[in-house]
mmCIF file of C-alpha atoms and ligand atoms in Angstrom:
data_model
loop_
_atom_site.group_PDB
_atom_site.id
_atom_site.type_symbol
_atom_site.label_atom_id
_atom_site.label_comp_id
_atom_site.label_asym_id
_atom_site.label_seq_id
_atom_site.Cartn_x
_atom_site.Cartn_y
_atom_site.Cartn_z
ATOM 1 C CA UNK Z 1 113.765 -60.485 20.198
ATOM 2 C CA UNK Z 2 114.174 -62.512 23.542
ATOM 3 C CA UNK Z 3 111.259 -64.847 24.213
ATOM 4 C CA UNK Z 4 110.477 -66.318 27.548
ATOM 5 C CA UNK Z 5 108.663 -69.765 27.438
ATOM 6 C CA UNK Z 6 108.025 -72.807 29.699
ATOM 7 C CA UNK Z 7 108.364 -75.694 28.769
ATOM 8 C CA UNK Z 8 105.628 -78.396 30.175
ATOM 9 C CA UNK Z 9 104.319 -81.732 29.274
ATOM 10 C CA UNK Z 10 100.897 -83.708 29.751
ATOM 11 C CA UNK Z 11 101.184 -87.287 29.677
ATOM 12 C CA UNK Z 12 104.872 -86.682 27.686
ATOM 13 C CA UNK Z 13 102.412 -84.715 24.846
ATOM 14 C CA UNK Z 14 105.406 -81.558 25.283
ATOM 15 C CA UNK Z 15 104.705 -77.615 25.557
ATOM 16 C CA UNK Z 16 106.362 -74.838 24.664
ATOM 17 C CA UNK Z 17 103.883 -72.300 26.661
ATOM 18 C CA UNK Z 18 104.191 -68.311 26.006
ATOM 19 C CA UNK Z 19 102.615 -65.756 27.901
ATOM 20 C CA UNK Z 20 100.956 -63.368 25.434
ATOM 21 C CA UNK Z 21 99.909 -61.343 28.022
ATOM 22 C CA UNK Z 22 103.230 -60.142 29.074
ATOM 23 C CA UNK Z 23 105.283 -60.196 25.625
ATOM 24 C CA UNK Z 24 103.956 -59.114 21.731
ATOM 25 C CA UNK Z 25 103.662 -62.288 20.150
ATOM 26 C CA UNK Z 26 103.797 -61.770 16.477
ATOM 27 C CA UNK Z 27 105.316 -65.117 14.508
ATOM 28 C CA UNK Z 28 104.659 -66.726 11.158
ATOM 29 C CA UNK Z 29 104.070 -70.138 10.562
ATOM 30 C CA UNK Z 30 107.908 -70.713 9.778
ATOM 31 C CA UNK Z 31 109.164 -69.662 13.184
ATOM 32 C CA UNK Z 32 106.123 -71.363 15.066
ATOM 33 C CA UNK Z 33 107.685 -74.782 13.531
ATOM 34 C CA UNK Z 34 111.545 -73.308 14.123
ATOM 35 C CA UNK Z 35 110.463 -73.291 18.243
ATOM 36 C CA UNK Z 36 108.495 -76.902 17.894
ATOM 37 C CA UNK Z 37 111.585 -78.134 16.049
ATOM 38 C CA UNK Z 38 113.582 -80.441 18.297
ATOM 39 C CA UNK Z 39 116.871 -79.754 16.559
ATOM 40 C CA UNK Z 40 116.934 -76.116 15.359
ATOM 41 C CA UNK Z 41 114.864 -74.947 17.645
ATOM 42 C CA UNK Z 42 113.037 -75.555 21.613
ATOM 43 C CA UNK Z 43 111.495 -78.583 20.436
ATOM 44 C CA UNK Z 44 107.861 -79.392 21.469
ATOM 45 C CA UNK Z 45 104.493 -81.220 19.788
ATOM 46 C CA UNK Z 46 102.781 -77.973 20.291
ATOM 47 C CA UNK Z 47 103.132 -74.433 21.234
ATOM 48 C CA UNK Z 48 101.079 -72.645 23.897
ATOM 49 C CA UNK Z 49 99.589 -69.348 23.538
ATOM 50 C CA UNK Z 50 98.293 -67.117 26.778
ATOM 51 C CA UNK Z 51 96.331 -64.191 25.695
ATOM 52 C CA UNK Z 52 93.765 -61.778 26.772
ATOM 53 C CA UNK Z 53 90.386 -62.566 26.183
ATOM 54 C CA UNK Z 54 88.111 -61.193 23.501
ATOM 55 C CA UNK Z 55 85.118 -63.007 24.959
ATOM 56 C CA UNK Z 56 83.066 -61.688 27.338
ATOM 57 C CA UNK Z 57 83.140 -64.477 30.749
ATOM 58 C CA UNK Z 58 86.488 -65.381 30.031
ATOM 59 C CA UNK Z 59 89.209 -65.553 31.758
ATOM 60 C CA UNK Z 60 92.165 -65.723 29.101
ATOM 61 C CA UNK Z 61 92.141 -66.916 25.033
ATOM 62 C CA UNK Z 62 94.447 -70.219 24.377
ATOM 63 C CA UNK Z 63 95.911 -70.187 20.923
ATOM 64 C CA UNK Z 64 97.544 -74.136 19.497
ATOM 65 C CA UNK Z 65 99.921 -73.919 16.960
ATOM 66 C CA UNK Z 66 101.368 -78.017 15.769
ATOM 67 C CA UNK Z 67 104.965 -77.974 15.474
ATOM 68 C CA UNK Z 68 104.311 -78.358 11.451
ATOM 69 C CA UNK Z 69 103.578 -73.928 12.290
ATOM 70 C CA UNK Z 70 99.976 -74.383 11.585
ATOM 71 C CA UNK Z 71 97.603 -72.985 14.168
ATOM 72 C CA UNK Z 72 94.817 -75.859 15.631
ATOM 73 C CA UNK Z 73 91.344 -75.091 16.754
ATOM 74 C CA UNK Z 74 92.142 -77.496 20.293
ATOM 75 C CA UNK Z 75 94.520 -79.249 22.667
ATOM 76 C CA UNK Z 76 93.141 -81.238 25.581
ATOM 77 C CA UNK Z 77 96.238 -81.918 27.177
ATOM 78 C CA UNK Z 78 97.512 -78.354 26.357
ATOM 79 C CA UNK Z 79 94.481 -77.083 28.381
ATOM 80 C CA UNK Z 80 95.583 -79.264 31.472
ATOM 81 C CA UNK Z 81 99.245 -77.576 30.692
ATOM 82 C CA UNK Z 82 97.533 -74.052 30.167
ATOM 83 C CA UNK Z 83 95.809 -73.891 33.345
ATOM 84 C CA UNK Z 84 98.833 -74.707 35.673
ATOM 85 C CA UNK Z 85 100.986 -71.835 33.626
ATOM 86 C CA UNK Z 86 98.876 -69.231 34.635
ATOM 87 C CA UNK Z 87 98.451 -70.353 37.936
ATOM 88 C CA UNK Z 88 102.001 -70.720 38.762
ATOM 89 C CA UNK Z 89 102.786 -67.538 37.093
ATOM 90 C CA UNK Z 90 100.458 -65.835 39.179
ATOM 91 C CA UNK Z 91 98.397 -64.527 36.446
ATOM 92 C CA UNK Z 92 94.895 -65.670 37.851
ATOM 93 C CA UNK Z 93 94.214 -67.025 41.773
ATOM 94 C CA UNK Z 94 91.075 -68.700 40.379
ATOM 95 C CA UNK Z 95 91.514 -73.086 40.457
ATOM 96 C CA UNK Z 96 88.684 -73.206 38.087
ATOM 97 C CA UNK Z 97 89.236 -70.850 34.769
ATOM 98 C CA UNK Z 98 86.967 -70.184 31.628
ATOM 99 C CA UNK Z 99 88.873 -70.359 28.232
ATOM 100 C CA UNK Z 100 88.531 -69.055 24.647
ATOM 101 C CA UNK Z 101 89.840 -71.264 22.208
ATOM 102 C CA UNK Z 102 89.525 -71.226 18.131
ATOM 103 C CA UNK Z 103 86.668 -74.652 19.059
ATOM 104 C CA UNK Z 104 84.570 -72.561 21.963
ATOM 105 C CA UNK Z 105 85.048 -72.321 25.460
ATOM 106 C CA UNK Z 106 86.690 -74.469 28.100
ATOM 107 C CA UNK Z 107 86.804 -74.865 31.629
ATOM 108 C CA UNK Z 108 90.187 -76.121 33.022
ATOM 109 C CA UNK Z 109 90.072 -76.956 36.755
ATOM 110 C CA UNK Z 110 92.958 -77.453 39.111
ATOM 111 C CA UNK Z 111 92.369 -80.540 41.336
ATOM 112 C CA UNK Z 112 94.280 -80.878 44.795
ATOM 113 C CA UNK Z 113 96.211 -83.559 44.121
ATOM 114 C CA UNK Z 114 98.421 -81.786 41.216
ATOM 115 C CA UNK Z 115 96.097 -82.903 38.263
ATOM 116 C CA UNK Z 116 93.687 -80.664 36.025
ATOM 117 C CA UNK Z 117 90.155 -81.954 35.124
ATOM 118 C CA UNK Z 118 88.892 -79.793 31.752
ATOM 119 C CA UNK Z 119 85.113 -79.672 30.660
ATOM 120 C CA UNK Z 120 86.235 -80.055 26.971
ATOM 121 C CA UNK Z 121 82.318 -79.127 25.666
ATOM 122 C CA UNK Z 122 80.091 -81.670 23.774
ATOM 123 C CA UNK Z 123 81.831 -83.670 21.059
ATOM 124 C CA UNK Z 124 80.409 -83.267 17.727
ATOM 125 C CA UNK Z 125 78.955 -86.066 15.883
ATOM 126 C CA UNK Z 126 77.776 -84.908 12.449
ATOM 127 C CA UNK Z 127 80.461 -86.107 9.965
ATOM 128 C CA UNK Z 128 79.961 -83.243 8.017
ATOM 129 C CA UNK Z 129 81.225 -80.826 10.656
ATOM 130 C CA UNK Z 130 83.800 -83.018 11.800
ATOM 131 C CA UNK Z 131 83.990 -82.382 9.009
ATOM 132 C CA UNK Z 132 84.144 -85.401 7.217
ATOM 133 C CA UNK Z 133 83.067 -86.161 3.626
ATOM 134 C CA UNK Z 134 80.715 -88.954 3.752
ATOM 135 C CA UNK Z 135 79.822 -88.349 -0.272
ATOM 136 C CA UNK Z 136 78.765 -91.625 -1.686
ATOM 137 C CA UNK Z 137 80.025 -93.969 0.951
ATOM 138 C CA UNK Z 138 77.851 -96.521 2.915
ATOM 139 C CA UNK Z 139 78.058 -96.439 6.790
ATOM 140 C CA UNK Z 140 78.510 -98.952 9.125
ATOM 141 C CA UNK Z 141 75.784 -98.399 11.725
ATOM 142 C CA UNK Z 142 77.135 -99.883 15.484
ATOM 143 C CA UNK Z 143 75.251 -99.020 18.358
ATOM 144 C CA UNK Z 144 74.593 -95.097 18.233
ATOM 145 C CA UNK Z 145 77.805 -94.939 16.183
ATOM 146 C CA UNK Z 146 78.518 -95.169 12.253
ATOM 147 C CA UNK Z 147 81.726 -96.543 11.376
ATOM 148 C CA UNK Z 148 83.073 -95.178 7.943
ATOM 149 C CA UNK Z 149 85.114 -97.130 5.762
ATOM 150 C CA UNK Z 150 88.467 -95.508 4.276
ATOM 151 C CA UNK Z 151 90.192 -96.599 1.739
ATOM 152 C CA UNK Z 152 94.079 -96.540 2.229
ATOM 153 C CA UNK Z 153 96.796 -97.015 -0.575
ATOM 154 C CA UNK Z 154 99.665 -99.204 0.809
ATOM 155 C CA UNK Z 155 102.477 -99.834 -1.696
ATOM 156 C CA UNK Z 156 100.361 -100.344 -4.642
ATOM 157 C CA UNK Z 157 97.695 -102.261 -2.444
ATOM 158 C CA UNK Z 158 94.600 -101.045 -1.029
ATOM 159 C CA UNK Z 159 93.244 -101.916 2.098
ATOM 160 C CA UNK Z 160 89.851 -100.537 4.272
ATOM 161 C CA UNK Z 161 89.532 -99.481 7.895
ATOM 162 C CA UNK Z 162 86.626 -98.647 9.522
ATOM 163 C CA UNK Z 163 86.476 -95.331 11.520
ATOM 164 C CA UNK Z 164 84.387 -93.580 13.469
ATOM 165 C CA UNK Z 165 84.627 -89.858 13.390
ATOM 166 C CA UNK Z 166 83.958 -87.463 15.966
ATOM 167 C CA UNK Z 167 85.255 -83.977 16.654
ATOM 168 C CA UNK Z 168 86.390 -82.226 19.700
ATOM 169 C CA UNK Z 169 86.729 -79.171 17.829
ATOM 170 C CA UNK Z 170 89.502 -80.693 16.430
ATOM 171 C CA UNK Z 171 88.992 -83.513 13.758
ATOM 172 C CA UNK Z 172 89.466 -87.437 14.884
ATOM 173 C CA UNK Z 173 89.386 -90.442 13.017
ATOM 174 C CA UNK Z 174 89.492 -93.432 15.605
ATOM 175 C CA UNK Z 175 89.732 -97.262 14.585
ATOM 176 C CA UNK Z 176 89.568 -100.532 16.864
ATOM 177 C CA UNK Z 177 93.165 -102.259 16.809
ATOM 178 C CA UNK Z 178 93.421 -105.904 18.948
ATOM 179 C CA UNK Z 179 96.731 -104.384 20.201
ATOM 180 C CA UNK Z 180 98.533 -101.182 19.873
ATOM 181 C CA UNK Z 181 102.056 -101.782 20.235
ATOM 182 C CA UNK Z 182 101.845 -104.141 16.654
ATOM 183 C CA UNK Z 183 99.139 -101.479 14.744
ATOM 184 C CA UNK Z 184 100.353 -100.323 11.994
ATOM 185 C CA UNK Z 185 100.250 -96.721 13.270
ATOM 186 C CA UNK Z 186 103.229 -94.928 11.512
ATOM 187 C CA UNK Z 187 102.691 -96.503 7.851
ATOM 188 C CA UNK Z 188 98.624 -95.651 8.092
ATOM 189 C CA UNK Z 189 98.486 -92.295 10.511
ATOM 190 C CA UNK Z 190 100.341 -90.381 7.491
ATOM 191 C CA UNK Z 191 97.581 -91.992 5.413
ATOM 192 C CA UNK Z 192 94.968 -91.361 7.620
ATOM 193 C CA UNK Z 193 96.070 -87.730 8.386
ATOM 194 C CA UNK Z 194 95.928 -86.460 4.652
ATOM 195 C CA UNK Z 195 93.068 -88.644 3.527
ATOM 196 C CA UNK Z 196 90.769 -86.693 0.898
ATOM 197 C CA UNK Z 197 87.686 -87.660 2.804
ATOM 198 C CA UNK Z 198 89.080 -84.857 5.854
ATOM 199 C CA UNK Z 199 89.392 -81.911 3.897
ATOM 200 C CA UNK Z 200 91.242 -80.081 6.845
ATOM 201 C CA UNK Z 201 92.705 -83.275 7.478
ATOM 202 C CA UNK Z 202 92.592 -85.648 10.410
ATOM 203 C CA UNK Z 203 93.914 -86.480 13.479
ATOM 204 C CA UNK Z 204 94.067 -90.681 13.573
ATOM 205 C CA UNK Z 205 93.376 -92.852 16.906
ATOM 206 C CA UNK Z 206 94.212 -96.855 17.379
ATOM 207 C CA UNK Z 207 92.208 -97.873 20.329
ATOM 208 C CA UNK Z 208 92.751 -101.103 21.998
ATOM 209 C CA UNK Z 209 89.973 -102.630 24.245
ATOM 210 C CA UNK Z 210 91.399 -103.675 27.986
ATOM 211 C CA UNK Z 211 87.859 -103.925 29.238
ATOM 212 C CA UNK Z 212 84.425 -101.542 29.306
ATOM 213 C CA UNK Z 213 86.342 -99.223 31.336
ATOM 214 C CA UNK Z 214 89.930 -99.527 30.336
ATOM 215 C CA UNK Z 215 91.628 -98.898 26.988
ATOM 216 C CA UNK Z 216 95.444 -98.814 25.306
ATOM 217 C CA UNK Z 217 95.488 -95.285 22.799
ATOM 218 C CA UNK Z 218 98.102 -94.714 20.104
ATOM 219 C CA UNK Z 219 97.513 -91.491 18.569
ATOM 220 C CA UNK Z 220 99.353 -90.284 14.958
ATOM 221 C CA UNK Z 221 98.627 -86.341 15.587
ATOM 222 C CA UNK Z 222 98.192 -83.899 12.701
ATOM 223 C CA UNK Z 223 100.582 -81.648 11.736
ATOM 224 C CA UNK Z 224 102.865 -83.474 14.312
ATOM 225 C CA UNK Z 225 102.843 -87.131 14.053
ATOM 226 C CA UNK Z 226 102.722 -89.723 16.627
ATOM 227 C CA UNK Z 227 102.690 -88.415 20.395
ATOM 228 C CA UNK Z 228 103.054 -89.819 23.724
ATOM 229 C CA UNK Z 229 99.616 -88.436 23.996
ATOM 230 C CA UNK Z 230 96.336 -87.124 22.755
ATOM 231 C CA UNK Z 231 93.921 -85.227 25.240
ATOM 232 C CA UNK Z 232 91.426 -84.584 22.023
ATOM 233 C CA UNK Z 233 92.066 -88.063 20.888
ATOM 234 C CA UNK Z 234 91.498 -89.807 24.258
ATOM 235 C CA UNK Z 235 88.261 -88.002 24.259
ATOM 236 C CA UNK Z 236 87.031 -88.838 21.120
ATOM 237 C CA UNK Z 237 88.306 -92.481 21.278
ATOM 238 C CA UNK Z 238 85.990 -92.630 25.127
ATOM 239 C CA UNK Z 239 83.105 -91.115 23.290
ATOM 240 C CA UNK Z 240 83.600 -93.244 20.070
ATOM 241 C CA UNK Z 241 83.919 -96.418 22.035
ATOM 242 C CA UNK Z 242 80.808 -95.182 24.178
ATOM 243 C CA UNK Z 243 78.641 -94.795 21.282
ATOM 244 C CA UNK Z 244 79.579 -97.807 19.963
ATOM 245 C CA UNK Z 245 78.524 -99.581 23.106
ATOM 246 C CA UNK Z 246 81.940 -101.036 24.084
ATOM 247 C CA UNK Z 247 82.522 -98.908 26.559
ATOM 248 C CA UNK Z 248 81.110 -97.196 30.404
ATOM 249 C CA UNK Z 249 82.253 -93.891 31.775
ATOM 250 C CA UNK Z 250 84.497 -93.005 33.337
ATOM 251 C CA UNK Z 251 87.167 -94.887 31.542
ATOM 252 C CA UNK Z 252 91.061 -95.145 32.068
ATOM 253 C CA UNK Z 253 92.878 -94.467 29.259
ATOM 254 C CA UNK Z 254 96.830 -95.724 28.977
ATOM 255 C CA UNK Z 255 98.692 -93.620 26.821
ATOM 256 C CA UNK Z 256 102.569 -94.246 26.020
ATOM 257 C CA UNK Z 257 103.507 -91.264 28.094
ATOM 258 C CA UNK Z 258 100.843 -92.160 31.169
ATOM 259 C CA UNK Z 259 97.492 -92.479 32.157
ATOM 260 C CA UNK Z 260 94.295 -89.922 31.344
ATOM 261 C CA UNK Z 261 91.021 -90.317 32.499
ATOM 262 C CA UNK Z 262 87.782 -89.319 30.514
ATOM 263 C CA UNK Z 263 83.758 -89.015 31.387
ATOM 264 C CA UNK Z 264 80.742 -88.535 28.942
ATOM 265 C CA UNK Z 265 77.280 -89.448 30.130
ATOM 266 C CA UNK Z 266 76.185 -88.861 26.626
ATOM 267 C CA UNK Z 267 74.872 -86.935 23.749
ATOM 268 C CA UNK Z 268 75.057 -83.559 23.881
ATOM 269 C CA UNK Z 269 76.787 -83.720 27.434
ATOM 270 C CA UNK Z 270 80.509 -82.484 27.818
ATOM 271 C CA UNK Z 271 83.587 -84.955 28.018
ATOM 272 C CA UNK Z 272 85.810 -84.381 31.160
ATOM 273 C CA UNK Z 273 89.389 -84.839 30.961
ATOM 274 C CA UNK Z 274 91.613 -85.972 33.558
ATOM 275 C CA UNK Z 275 95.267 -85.800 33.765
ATOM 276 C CA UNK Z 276 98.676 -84.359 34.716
ATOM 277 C CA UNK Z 277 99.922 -81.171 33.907
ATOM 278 C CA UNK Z 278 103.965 -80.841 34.385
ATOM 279 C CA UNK Z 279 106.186 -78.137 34.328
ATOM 280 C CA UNK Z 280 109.479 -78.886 33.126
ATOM 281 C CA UNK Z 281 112.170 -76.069 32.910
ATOM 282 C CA UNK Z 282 112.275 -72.411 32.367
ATOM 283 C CA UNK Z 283 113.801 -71.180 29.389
ATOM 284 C CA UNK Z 284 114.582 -67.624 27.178
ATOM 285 C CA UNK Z 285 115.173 -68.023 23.039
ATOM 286 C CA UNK Z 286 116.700 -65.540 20.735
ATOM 287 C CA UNK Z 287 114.028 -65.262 17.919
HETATM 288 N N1 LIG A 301 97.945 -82.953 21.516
HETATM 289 C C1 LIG A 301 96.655 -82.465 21.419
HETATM 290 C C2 LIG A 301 96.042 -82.169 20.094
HETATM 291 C C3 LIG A 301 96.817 -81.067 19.367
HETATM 292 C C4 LIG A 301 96.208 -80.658 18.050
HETATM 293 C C5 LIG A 301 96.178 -81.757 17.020
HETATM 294 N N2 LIG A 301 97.488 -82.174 16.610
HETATM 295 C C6 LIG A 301 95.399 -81.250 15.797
HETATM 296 O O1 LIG A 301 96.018 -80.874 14.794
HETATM 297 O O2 LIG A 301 94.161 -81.225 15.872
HETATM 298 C C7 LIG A 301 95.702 -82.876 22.508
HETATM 299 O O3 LIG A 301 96.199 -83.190 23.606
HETATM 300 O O4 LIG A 301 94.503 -82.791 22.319
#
């Protein structure tokens, strides 16, 4: 079959979106990684799924699928990507839209200037719905945060970081670096990502301090490795550095592939994302 697709990019975290909507969508986890595969196939971190709803109040369903084929619970800069699809394909004349996703609902929100704000819901904090098993190991308490130490096997050595872990319906494991461009992020994200201790492993963030409203994020993605970007991660690295009282909202966040924005007044409150949305080219696949 012919598949149409768009590709788009937030913050240089790339898109392969598909309407769902308008074509039967029906792939297995082997040709969801052929399309994310920059050689054999389109080549993006993630692909983009528009469906119908099933929920009542919502406006469309949003399925992520890594470009390792495995399907992901949520995508904060896929959101920002998601909502200026199906507005410049015509298939809603709303700015503000209400979103199923595997995680809950979420509220994408075209701004005037070109960028998309997303209530991405409440992080979650309890390690063991992250989830996270904390089994046996002592916590660092830090402000309102507990930093967990994880033990990482590096040629025959062993060596501790300490994490805090937070959820945005996707699992992140964020650690304090002094600067990101020397952290060791693609010998320990690998380690990180399949540690025992995140049974459906882990998404893992290296968050440099610029000042309580400024930060430098390098995040080693699941199921993808390292992107230009992480929506989820910049999130949970705000809310992380929050609770651990280094940080105010709102705070600027500089990824490699540009700058995001993220508020949280708190506990229980949602995190808002800021950021650009870009569509890139147009594009038809034999699959
Ligand atoms: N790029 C994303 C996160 C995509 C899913 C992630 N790799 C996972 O497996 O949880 C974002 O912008 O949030």
């Amino acid at each position: 079959m012919k598949l149409k697709f768009t590709k788009m990019h937030g913050a240089g975290n790339d898109f392969v979106v598909i309407d769902a909507i308008n074509q039967r969508i029906d792939f297995t986890p082997e040709q969801w990684k052929r399309l994310g595969d920059r050689r054999f196939g389109i080549g993006a971190d993630q692909m983009l799924v528009v469906e119908k709803p099933t929920r009542p109040g919502c406006d469309f369903r949003y399925r992520i699928f890594n470009s390792d084929g495995g399907e992901v619970e949520q995508c904060g800069n896929g959101a920002r990507a998601f909502a200026k699809f199906v507005s410049e394909k015509g298939l809603t004349d709303r700015s503000s839209i209400s979103v199923e996703t595997m995680a809950g609902v979420i509220a994408p929100r075209l701004e005037a200037d070109g960028s998309v704000t997303v209530d991405m819901g409440a992080p979650v904090l309890d390690p063991a719905l992250v989830p996270f098993d904390a089994e046996g190991l002592r916590g660092v308490a830090e402000g309102r945060d507990v930093l967990w130490p994880l033990t990482l096997e590096l040629a025959g050595d062993k060596e501790t970081v300490l994490v805090s872990v937070v959820s945005m319906g996707n699992p992140h494991a964020v650690q304090l670096v002094a600067d990101v461009d020397s952290a060791p992020v693609e010998l320990t994200g690998p380690l990180i990502e399949h540690h025992p201790r995140f049974p459906r492993r882990v998404n893992a963030g290296f968050m440099q301090l610029l000042d309580r409203k400024h930060i430098r994020l390098r995040v080693f993605e699941r199921g993808v490795g390292e992107t230009l970007a992480c929506g989820t991660g910049t999130c949970a690295a705000v809310v992380a550095g929050i609770r651990r009282g280094l940080l105010d909202s709102p705070v600027r966040v500089d990824a490699r592939g540009g700058q995001l924005s993220i508020a949280w007044e708190g506990e229980g409150q949602p995190v808002w994302l800021t950021g650009p949305a870009v569509t890139v080219f147009e594009g038809e696949i034999e699959i």
